[in-house]
Amino acid sequence: MSRLLLDRVLAGVPLGENPLRHVRELPERPATTADWPSWVPDALRTALAGGGVERPWAHQVEAATHAREGRHVVIATGTASGKSLAYQLPVLSALSENRRATALYLSPTKALGADQLRAVRELGVDDARPAAYDGDTPMPERDWVRAHARWVFTNPDMLHRGVLPSHARWASFFRRLAYVVVDECHGYRGVFGSHVALLLRRLRRVAAKYGADPVFVLASATVSDPAASASRLAGVPCVAVTDDRSPQGARTVALWEPPLLPELAGENGAPVRRSAGAETARIMTDLVVEGARTLAFVRSRRGAELTALSARQALADVDPSLPARVAAYRAGFLPEERRALEKSLADGTLLGVASTNALELGVDIAGLDAVVVAGYPGTLASFWQQAGRAGRAGDSALVVFVAQDNPLDTYLVHNPSAMLDKPVESTVIDPGNPYVLAPQLVCAAMELPLTEKCLADFGGPVARRVLDDLTTDGVLRKRPTGWFWTSRERPHASVDIRGSGGEQVAVVEADSGRMLGTVDPGAAFTTVHQGAVYLHQGTSYVVDDLDLETGLAMVHREDPEWSTSPREQIDISVLSVAEQARYRAGVTVNLGEVAVTSHVVAYLRKLPSGQVLDQVPLDLPEQTLNTRAVWYTLTDDLLADAGLTKHETPGALHAAEHAAIGLLPLFATCDRWDIGGVSTALHPDTGEPTVFVHDGHPGGAGFADRAHAALIPWLTATRDAIAACECPSGCPSCVQSPKCGNGNEPLHKDGAIRVLTTVLNAVADATPESKAS
């Protein structure tokens, strides 16, 4: 069935095009069931059987038993492997046996929390009293939840702002807290993950005040070393359950590269490919014509809407009844709209849905014939999570990965083993980042005075140094019994756990005065500068004015045919070197602290085809970011030996920097927009030609450290990606970057390969004696 669908899709490809780069057949996996544990109440077993669960799978029982016996556990298995049951069994059993016990459920999104709450309610377990407590919960209901709910479903944002600051009002709930469920925990990475890790430590500290020591049950997509990742996130030692015993149908995975469009030219005349969204719409059209239930994952809300619209337009020429069977799904829909779409896709009323990653997490949709993934979703864990939506009923299914026009996607379709054979990543978090730790310690001190004893849980000596700085600055007061918060105002509202902190910039519609959303202050200059196209819930707005003093970006509704991308000038200075390795060949590799000064000077207006309309100048102040970076230097003699002239060196380093940024998400769980870089033929701090790659968050988010640890495979993949690209002198698939502050000039594609080869040869050939640190 799946191979037949692929053949039908290929039949629709115009003559002369050959987008298929690789096909892999993944075998069927049979199920392994187990007996119900003796401790599961008969009423719960009957309720589950009524929902279609006659016998649990072996991994569900294994994880549930760990939790039941008081061990913190993470279940890290594939999509549709029944992770929910693994925590429902111990939690609902405990709530049935002990009428005073309570439980807390945390999910990264409100939509997922609502799905899980609905699933628990449908079981109809007596007196479990599950309830939501999030930003959508009406104020009158919140009092009832605090007083009566026994299983509270919320998210980290509400726990941070609404529960822990008011823990005295939740005293009865915390006193009886038996379990904490952390769902989709692989999504907590980078700065957000670091905040959540410290938030969970605050949660355990508050629970301990009331005499509770809850068991943590974490659910994750398949990740590398889930026990270590979960332990680092929750702050408690976790055992891992990873042997997936659920059934899975055979799948055909196809890697697809959109063709070049010879009639179009991009920045600096570079070749342009058909967009991944347009190619996805074409594939989905062919699948819908075949009657295949298809889900397409697209990277943006606007992209999802455009993909669905393009497919509907194409289907109208085939059968007038088919356009109504295709829709878009994204965040921002009303709950009833979302439920209707999910039901229509599940029962076959809808044949095609273009979605953001809103359908990646947790929503129970079974029996899909095909999944199309438009662009690498950021991690292998997310890719397999999305791919797992296909064939959920055990039937065979088709998965098509459509490459976007960037270095990482191009590398993956030309190196299939990097996607299909490589173990999934471990999550990257850094709870010791002082820029994250400081506001979290302030919030913790407001909730309960901090003592010497509790500092070990927050990083020990690192936390002590941060507390000393906070005390010196007068933010906290040190007394013999600990550190105290002295203000009457709660600090929580000013701490953005999904960003880097600081006052958010409000995006306001000028005509109505309606606030559309907020933007992290560090990103305001690049996303809501004057003239920027700002997307909100699928609607386009154009920014009229950015007022930095008031923190307001005023916008008006408009749907221009172009998009905007900023252009920055960036300087970098070395603050300190944490690790250094010098190689006799003339290469030095460093990891340390840097200060990045950025200045947004203009923006480009681009058509969807990639054609650049013009460059518009901007007048904005400079910004400075203190963060972590990895960088390497080469001597002029080495570059000359590689055949590079003084004139070619800047372009070669610049191209190597761009491609390295593009490939780093393959080795660190980040997006290319989470990181940045600088290259120069003579850096004042190093005195040599230098390439920097730095974290885009204050204090760093662990990405530069991961790059340093994976230097050889990272730079090898970077070099291979450039060499494999079929363009003559550089394009978005290899060395051009959409965020380049210099308009992608100068770039020297072949020179980048020589630079990377030189560095790799020096590092690979070095003996331990030739290194100094």
PDB file of N, CA, C and O in Angstrom, residues 620-648:
ATOM      1  N   LEU A 620      18.338  51.688  14.048  1.00  0.00           N
ATOM      2  CA  LEU A 620      18.083  51.075  15.350  1.00  0.00           C
ATOM      3  C   LEU A 620      19.377  51.055  16.154  1.00  0.00           C
ATOM      4  O   LEU A 620      20.474  51.028  15.585  1.00  0.00           O
ATOM      5  N   PRO A 621      19.280  51.063  17.489  1.00  0.00           N
ATOM      6  CA  PRO A 621      20.498  51.044  18.321  1.00  0.00           C
ATOM      7  C   PRO A 621      21.151  49.666  18.332  1.00  0.00           C
ATOM      8  O   PRO A 621      20.558  48.664  17.963  1.00  0.00           O
ATOM      9  N   GLU A 622      22.391  49.638  18.784  1.00  0.00           N
ATOM     10  CA  GLU A 622      23.105  48.379  18.935  1.00  0.00           C
ATOM     11  C   GLU A 622      22.604  47.611  20.162  1.00  0.00           C
ATOM     12  O   GLU A 622      22.075  48.196  21.101  1.00  0.00           O
ATOM     13  N   GLN A 623      22.798  46.293  20.131  1.00  0.00           N
ATOM     14  CA  GLN A 623      22.499  45.437  21.276  1.00  0.00           C
ATOM     15  C   GLN A 623      23.721  44.581  21.579  1.00  0.00           C
ATOM     16  O   GLN A 623      24.447  44.173  20.671  1.00  0.00           O
ATOM     17  N   THR A 624      23.934  44.302  22.876  1.00  0.00           N
ATOM     18  CA  THR A 624      25.058  43.447  23.262  1.00  0.00           C
ATOM     19  C   THR A 624      24.539  42.231  24.017  1.00  0.00           C
ATOM     20  O   THR A 624      23.705  42.344  24.921  1.00  0.00           O
ATOM     21  N   LEU A 625      25.040  41.060  23.631  1.00  0.00           N
ATOM     22  CA  LEU A 625      24.641  39.787  24.212  1.00  0.00           C
ATOM     23  C   LEU A 625      25.884  39.098  24.767  1.00  0.00           C
ATOM     24  O   LEU A 625      26.840  38.846  24.033  1.00  0.00           O
ATOM     25  N   ASN A 626      25.892  38.804  26.069  1.00  0.00           N
ATOM     26  CA  ASN A 626      26.961  38.005  26.679  1.00  0.00           C
ATOM     27  C   ASN A 626      26.526  36.544  26.673  1.00  0.00           C
ATOM     28  O   ASN A 626      25.487  36.194  27.265  1.00  0.00           O
ATOM     29  N   THR A 627      27.302  35.695  26.010  1.00  0.00           N
ATOM     30  CA  THR A 627      26.872  34.305  25.834  1.00  0.00           C
ATOM     31  C   THR A 627      28.095  33.406  25.677  1.00  0.00           C
ATOM     32  O   THR A 627      29.221  33.831  25.938  1.00  0.00           O
ATOM     33  N   ARG A 628      27.863  32.163  25.284  1.00  0.00           N
ATOM     34  CA  ARG A 628      28.953  31.202  25.098  1.00  0.00           C
ATOM     35  C   ARG A 628      29.129  30.926  23.605  1.00  0.00           C
ATOM     36  O   ARG A 628      28.171  31.001  22.828  1.00  0.00           O
ATOM     37  N   ALA A 629      30.366  30.595  23.233  1.00  0.00           N
ATOM     38  CA  ALA A 629      30.681  30.339  21.833  1.00  0.00           C
ATOM     39  C   ALA A 629      31.755  29.280  21.711  1.00  0.00           C
ATOM     40  O   ALA A 629      32.529  29.036  22.645  1.00  0.00           O
ATOM     41  N   VAL A 630      31.792  28.642  20.558  1.00  0.00           N
ATOM     42  CA  VAL A 630      32.907  27.799  20.154  1.00  0.00           C
ATOM     43  C   VAL A 630      33.555  28.497  18.966  1.00  0.00           C
ATOM     44  O   VAL A 630      32.864  29.058  18.116  1.00  0.00           O
ATOM     45  N   TRP A 631      34.864  28.515  18.911  1.00  0.00           N
ATOM     46  CA  TRP A 631      35.517  29.154  17.772  1.00  0.00           C
ATOM     47  C   TRP A 631      36.836  28.468  17.462  1.00  0.00           C
ATOM     48  O   TRP A 631      37.458  27.845  18.315  1.00  0.00           O
ATOM     49  N   TYR A 632      37.209  28.559  16.173  1.00  0.00           N
ATOM     50  CA  TYR A 632      38.500  28.014  15.762  1.00  0.00           C
ATOM     51  C   TYR A 632      39.262  29.066  14.978  1.00  0.00           C
ATOM     52  O   TYR A 632      38.671  29.943  14.344  1.00  0.00           O
ATOM     53  N   THR A 633      40.572  28.985  15.061  1.00  0.00           N
ATOM     54  CA  THR A 633      41.454  29.896  14.334  1.00  0.00           C
ATOM     55  C   THR A 633      42.412  29.094  13.463  1.00  0.00           C
ATOM     56  O   THR A 633      42.710  27.926  13.753  1.00  0.00           O
ATOM     57  N   LEU A 634      42.869  29.727  12.389  1.00  0.00           N
ATOM     58  CA  LEU A 634      43.866  29.135  11.503  1.00  0.00           C
ATOM     59  C   LEU A 634      44.946  30.187  11.243  1.00  0.00           C
ATOM     60  O   LEU A 634      44.669  31.392  11.286  1.00  0.00           O
ATOM     61  N   THR A 635      46.131  29.752  10.941  1.00  0.00           N
ATOM     62  CA  THR A 635      47.181  30.702  10.584  1.00  0.00           C
ATOM     63  C   THR A 635      47.053  31.079   9.102  1.00  0.00           C
ATOM     64  O   THR A 635      46.466  30.332   8.301  1.00  0.00           O
ATOM     65  N   ASP A 636      47.600  32.214   8.757  1.00  0.00           N
ATOM     66  CA  ASP A 636      47.607  32.633   7.358  1.00  0.00           C
ATOM     67  C   ASP A 636      48.373  31.636   6.497  1.00  0.00           C
ATOM     68  O   ASP A 636      48.007  31.388   5.340  1.00  0.00           O
ATOM     69  N   ASP A 637      49.434  31.045   7.052  1.00  0.00           N
ATOM     70  CA  ASP A 637      50.212  30.077   6.280  1.00  0.00           C
ATOM     71  C   ASP A 637      49.374  28.847   5.934  1.00  0.00           C
ATOM     72  O   ASP A 637      49.474  28.303   4.819  1.00  0.00           O
ATOM     73  N   LEU A 638      48.561  28.399   6.878  1.00  0.00           N
ATOM     74  CA  LEU A 638      47.694  27.248   6.606  1.00  0.00           C
ATOM     75  C   LEU A 638      46.722  27.543   5.474  1.00  0.00           C
ATOM     76  O   LEU A 638      46.482  26.706   4.599  1.00  0.00           O
ATOM     77  N   LEU A 639      46.127  28.728   5.512  1.00  0.00           N
ATOM     78  CA  LEU A 639      45.169  29.099   4.475  1.00  0.00           C
ATOM     79  C   LEU A 639      45.859  29.209   3.116  1.00  0.00           C
ATOM     80  O   LEU A 639      45.301  28.811   2.089  1.00  0.00           O
ATOM     81  N   ALA A 640      47.071  29.746   3.132  1.00  0.00           N
ATOM     82  CA  ALA A 640      47.822  29.827   1.880  1.00  0.00           C
ATOM     83  C   ALA A 640      48.146  28.429   1.347  1.00  0.00           C
ATOM     84  O   ALA A 640      48.054  28.170   0.131  1.00  0.00           O
ATOM     85  N   ASP A 641      48.507  27.510   2.253  1.00  0.00           N
ATOM     86  CA  ASP A 641      48.778  26.131   1.848  1.00  0.00           C
ATOM     87  C   ASP A 641      47.532  25.463   1.261  1.00  0.00           C
ATOM     88  O   ASP A 641      47.636  24.544   0.439  1.00  0.00           O
ATOM     89  N   ALA A 642      46.341  25.922   1.711  1.00  0.00           N
ATOM     90  CA  ALA A 642      45.079  25.378   1.188  1.00  0.00           C
ATOM     91  C   ALA A 642      44.705  26.006  -0.154  1.00  0.00           C
ATOM     92  O   ALA A 642      43.664  25.660  -0.731  1.00  0.00           O
ATOM     93  N   GLY A 643      45.534  26.923  -0.623  1.00  0.00           N
ATOM     94  CA  GLY A 643      45.289  27.529  -1.922  1.00  0.00           C
ATOM     95  C   GLY A 643      44.408  28.749  -1.892  1.00  0.00           C
ATOM     96  O   GLY A 643      43.880  29.168  -2.928  1.00  0.00           O
ATOM     97  N   LEU A 644      44.232  29.352  -0.715  1.00  0.00           N
ATOM     98  CA  LEU A 644      43.373  30.532  -0.585  1.00  0.00           C
ATOM     99  C   LEU A 644      44.226  31.796  -0.573  1.00  0.00           C
ATOM    100  O   LEU A 644      45.195  31.912   0.187  1.00  0.00           O
ATOM    101  N   THR A 645      43.840  32.759  -1.383  1.00  0.00           N
ATOM    102  CA  THR A 645      44.514  34.052  -1.398  1.00  0.00           C
ATOM    103  C   THR A 645      43.937  34.943  -0.316  1.00  0.00           C
ATOM    104  O   THR A 645      42.893  34.640   0.283  1.00  0.00           O
ATOM    105  N   LYS A 646      44.602  36.057  -0.030  1.00  0.00           N
ATOM    106  CA  LYS A 646      44.093  37.029   0.945  1.00  0.00           C
ATOM    107  C   LYS A 646      42.707  37.516   0.540  1.00  0.00           C
ATOM    108  O   LYS A 646      41.844  37.744   1.395  1.00  0.00           O
ATOM    109  N   HIS A 647      42.483  37.680  -0.758  1.00  0.00           N
ATOM    110  CA  HIS A 647      41.193  38.165  -1.248  1.00  0.00           C
ATOM    111  C   HIS A 647      40.085  37.128  -1.046  1.00  0.00           C
ATOM    112  O   HIS A 647      38.927  37.474  -0.789  1.00  0.00           O
ATOM    113  N   GLU A 648      40.428  35.844  -1.140  1.00  0.00           N
ATOM    114  CA  GLU A 648      39.421  34.779  -1.029  1.00  0.00           C
ATOM    115  C   GLU A 648      39.113  34.389   0.407  1.00  0.00           C
ATOM    116  O   GLU A 648      38.048  33.815   0.694  1.00  0.00           O
TER     117      GLU A 648
END
